XYZ file of N, CA and C in Angstrom:
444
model
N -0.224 -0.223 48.750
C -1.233 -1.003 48.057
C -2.076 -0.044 47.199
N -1.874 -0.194 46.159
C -2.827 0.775 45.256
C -4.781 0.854 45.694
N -5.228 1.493 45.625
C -6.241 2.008 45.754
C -7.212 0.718 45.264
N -7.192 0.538 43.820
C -8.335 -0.222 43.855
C -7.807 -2.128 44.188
N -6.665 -2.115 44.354
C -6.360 -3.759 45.329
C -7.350 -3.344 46.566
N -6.971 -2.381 46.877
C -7.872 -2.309 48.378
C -9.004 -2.284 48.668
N -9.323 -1.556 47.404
C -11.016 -1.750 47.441
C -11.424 -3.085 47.149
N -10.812 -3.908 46.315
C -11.521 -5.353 46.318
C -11.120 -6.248 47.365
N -10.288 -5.866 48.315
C -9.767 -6.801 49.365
C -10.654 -6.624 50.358
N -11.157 -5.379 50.712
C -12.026 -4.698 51.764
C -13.596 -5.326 51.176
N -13.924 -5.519 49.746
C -15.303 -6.119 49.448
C -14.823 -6.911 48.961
N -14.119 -8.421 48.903
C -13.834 -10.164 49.488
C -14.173 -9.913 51.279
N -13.317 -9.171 51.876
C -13.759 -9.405 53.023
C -15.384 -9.231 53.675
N -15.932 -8.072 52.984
C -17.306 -7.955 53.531
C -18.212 -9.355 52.479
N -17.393 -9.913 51.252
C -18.101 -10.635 51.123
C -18.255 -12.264 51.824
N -17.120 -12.399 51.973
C -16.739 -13.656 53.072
C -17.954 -13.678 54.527
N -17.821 -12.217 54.623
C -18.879 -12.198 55.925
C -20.219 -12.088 55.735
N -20.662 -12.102 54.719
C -22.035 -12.394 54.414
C -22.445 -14.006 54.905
N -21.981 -14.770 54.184
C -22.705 -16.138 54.579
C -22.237 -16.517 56.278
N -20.774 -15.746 56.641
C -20.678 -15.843 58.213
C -22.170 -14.879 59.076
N -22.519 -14.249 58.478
C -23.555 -13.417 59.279
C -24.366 -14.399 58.752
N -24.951 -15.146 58.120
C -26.219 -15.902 57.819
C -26.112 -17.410 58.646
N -24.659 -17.571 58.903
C -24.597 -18.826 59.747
C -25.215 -18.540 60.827
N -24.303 -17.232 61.671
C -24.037 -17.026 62.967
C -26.091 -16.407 63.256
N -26.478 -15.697 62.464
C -27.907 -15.168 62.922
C -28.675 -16.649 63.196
N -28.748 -17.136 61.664
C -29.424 -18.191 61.941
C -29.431 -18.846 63.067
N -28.683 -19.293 63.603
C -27.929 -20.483 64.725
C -28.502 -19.139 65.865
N -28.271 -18.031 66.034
C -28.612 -17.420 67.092
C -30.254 -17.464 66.891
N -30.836 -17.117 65.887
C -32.616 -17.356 65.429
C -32.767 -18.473 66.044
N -32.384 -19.306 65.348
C -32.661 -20.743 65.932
C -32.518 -21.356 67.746
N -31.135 -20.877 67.868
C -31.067 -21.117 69.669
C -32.041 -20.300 70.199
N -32.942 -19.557 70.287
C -33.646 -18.618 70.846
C -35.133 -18.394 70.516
N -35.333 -19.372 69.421
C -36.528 -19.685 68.735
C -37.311 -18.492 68.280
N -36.277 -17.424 67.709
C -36.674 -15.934 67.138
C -36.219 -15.493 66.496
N -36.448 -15.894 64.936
C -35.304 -14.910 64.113
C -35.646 -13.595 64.160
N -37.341 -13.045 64.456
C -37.019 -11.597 64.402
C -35.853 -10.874 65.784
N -35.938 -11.652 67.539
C -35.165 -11.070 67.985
C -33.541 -11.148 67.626
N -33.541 -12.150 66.509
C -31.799 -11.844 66.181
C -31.590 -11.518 65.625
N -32.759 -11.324 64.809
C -32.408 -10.194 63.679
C -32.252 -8.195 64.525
N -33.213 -7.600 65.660
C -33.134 -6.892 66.117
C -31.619 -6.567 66.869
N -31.078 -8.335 67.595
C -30.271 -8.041 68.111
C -28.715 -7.753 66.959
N -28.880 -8.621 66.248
C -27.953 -7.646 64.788
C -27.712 -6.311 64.389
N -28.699 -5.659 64.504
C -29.007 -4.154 64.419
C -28.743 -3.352 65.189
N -28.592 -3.920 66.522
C -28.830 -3.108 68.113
C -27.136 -3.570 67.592
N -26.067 -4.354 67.495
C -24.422 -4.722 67.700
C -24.044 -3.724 66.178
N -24.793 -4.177 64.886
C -24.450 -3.056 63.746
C -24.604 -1.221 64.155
N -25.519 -1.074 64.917
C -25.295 -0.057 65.058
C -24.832 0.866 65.952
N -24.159 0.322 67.096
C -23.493 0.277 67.770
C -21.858 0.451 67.174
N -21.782 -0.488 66.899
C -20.273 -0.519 65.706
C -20.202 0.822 64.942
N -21.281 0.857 63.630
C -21.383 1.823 63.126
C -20.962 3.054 63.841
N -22.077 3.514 64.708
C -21.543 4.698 65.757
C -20.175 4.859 65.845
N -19.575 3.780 66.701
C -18.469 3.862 67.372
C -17.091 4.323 65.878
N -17.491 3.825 64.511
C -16.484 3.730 63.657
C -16.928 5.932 62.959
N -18.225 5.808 62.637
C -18.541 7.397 62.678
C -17.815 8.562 64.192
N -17.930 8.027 65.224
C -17.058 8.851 66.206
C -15.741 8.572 65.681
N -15.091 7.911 65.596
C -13.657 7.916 65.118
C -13.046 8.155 64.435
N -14.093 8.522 63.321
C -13.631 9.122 62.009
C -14.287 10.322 61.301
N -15.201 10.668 61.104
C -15.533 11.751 61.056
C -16.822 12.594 61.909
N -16.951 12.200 62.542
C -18.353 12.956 63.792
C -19.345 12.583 63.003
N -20.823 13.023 63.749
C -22.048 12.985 63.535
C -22.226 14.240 62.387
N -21.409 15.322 62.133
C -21.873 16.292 61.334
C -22.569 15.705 60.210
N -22.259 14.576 59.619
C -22.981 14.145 58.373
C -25.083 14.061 59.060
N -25.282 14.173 60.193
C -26.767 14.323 60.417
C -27.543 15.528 59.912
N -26.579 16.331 60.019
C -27.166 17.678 59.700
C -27.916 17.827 58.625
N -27.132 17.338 57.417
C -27.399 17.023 56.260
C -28.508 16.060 55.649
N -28.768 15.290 56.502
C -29.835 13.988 55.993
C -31.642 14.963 55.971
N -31.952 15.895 56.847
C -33.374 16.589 56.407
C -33.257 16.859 54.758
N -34.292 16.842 53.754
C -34.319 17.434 52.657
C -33.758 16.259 51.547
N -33.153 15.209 52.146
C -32.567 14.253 50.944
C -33.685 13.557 50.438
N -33.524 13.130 49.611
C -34.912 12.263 48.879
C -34.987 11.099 49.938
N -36.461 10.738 49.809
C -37.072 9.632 50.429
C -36.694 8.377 50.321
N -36.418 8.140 48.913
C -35.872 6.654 47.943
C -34.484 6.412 48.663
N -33.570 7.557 49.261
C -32.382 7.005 49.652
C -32.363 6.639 51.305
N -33.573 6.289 51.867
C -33.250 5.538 52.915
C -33.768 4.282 52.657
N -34.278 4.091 51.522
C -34.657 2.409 51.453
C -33.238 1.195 51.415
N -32.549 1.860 52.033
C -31.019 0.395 51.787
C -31.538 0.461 52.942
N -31.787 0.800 54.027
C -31.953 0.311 55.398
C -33.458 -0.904 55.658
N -34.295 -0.791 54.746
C -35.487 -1.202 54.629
C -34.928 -2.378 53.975
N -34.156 -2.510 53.221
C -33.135 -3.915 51.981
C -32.299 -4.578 53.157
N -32.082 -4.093 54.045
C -30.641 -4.205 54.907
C -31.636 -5.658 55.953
N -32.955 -4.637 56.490
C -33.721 -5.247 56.921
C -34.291 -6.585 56.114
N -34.721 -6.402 55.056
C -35.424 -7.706 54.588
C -34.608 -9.003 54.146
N -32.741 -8.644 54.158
C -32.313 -9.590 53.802
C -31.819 -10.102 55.290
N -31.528 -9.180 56.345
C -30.955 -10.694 57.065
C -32.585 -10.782 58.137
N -33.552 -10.220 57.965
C -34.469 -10.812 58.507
C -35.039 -12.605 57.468
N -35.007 -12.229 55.894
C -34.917 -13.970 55.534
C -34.038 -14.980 55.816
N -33.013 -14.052 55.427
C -31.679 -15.028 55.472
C -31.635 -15.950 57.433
N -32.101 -15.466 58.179
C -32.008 -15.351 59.465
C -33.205 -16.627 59.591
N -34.273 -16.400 58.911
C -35.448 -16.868 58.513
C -35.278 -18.765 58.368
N -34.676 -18.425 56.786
C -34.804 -19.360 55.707
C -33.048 -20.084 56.022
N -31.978 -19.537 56.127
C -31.108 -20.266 56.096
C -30.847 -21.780 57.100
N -30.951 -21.391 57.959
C -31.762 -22.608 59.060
C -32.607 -24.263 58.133
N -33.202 -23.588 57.354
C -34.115 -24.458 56.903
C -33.697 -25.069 55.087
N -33.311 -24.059 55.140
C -32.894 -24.313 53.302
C -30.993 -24.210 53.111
N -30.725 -24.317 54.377
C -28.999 -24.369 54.019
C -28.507 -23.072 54.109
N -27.265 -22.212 54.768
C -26.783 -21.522 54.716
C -25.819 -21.116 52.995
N -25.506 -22.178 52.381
C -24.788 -22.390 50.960
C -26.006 -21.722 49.884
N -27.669 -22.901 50.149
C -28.153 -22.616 49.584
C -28.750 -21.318 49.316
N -29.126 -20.534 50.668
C -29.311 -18.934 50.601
C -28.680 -18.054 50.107
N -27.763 -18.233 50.501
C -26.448 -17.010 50.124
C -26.276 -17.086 48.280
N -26.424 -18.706 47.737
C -26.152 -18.495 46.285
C -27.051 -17.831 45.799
N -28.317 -17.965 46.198
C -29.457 -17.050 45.289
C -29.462 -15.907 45.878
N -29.037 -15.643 46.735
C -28.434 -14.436 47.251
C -27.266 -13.606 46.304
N -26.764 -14.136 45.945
C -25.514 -14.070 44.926
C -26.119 -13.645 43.417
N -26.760 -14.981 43.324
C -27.476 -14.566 41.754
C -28.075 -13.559 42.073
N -29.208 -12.936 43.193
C -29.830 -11.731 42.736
C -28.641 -10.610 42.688
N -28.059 -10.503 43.464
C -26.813 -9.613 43.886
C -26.145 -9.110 42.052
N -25.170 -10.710 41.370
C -25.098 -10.412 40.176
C -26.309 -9.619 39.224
N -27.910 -9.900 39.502
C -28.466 -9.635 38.612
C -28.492 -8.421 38.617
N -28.938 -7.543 40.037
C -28.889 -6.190 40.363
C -28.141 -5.540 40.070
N -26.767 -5.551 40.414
C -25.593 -4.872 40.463
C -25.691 -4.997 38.368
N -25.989 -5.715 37.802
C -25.545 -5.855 35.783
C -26.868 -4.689 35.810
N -28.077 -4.628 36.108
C -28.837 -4.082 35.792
C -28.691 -2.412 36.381
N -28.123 -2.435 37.675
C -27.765 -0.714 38.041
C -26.783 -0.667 37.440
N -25.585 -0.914 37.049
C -24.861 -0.326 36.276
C -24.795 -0.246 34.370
N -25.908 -1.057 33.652
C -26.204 -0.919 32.243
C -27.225 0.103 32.492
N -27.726 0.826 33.178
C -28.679 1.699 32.986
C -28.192 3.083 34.217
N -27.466 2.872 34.857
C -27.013 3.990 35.651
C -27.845 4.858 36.989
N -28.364 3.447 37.540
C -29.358 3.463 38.736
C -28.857 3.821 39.342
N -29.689 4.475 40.282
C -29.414 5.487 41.496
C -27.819 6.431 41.648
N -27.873 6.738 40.178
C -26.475 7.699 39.849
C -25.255 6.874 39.817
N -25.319 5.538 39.883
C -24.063 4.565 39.668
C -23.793 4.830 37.866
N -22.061 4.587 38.137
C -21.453 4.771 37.061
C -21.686 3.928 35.864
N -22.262 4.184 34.639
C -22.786 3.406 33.536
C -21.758 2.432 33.013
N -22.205 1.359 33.418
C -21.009 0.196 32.534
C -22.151 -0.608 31.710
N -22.253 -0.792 30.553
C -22.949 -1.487 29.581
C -22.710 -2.619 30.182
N -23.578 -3.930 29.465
C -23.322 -5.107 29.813
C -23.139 -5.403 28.582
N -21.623 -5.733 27.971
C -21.281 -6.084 26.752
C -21.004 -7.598 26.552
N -21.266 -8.115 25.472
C -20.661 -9.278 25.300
C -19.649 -9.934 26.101
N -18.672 -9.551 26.629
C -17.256 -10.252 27.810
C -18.030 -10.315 28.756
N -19.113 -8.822 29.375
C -19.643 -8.940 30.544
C -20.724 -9.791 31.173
N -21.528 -10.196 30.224
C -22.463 -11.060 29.981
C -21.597 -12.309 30.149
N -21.126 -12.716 29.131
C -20.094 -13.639 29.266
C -19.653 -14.146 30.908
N -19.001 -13.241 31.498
C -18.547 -13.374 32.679
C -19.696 -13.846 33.875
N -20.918 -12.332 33.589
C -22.031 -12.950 34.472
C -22.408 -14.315 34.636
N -22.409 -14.557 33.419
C -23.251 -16.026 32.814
C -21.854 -17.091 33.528
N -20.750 -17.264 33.244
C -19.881 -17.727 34.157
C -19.988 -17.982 35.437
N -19.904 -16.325 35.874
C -20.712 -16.718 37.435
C -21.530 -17.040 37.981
N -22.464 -16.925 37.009
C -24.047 -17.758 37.703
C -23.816 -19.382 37.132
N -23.258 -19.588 36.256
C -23.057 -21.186 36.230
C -21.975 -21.835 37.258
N -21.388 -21.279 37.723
C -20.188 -21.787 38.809
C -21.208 -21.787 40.101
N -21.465 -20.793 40.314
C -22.763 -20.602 41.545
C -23.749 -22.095 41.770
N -24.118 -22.254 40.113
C -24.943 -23.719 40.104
C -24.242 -24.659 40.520
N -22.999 -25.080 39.829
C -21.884 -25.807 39.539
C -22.045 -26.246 41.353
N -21.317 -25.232 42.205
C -21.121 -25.442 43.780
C -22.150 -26.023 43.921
N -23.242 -25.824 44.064
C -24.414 -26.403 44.470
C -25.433 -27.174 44.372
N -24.606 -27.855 43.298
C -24.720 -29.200 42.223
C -24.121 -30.441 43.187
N -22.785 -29.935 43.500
C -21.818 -30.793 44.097
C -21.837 -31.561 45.042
């Protein structure tokens, strides 16, 4: 399988499991009348996993390294936090479909805006006419579903 089939098969799959993690938290938030403890207990099973996939593949040596890195690059864990603490939140109440799409649109908006300007060292792709094009596609199909 060539390299980049795999890379988009491996992110369909982590994307498929996004709105499954917004079902399954929610419904656990909800049975337990705590989205912050299911949101904790998410974190306590993610990182657990995590661990277990870092022992198996390349050790902890990558710790060594984390003193001295800039500050700005631990904020995905602080992002990591604020989305399935809403999503955990709000999906319950506003629809699991409905979260995840504006979830989606910000996702498209972010991802056009770090890569036309080359945020946080991501590879510069302009947003040209086709690409725009396409965005704008996908955010109208996004509506389209949720029209329906």
């Amino acid at each position: 399988m060539p390299e980049t089939l795999r890379y988009a098969v491996l992110m369909l799959a982590a994307g498929v499991g996004i709105p499954i993690l917004a079902a399954l938290n929610a419904q656990l938030g909800a049975r337990i009348a705590s989205p912050t403890v299911a949101a904790v207990v998410l974190f306590c099973v993610a990182l657990i996993g995590a661990l277990a996939v870092m022992l198996l593949t390349q050790g902890p040596a990558g710790f060594a390294r984390l003193p001295g890195q800039p500050w700005h690059l631990f904020l995905g864990g602080c992002l990591v936090c604020f989305y399935v603490l809403s999503v955990t939140f709000i999906a319950p109440r506003f629809g699991v479909g409905n979260a995840v799409f504006f979830v989606l649109m910000g996702q498209m908006l972010s991802a056009a805006a770090i890569d036309q300007f080359g945020l946080f060292g991501a590879i510069v792709r302009p947003i040209t006419l086709m690409r725009g094009a396409g965005i704008g596609c996908m955010a109208f199909g996004l509506f389209l579903i949720q029209r329906a």
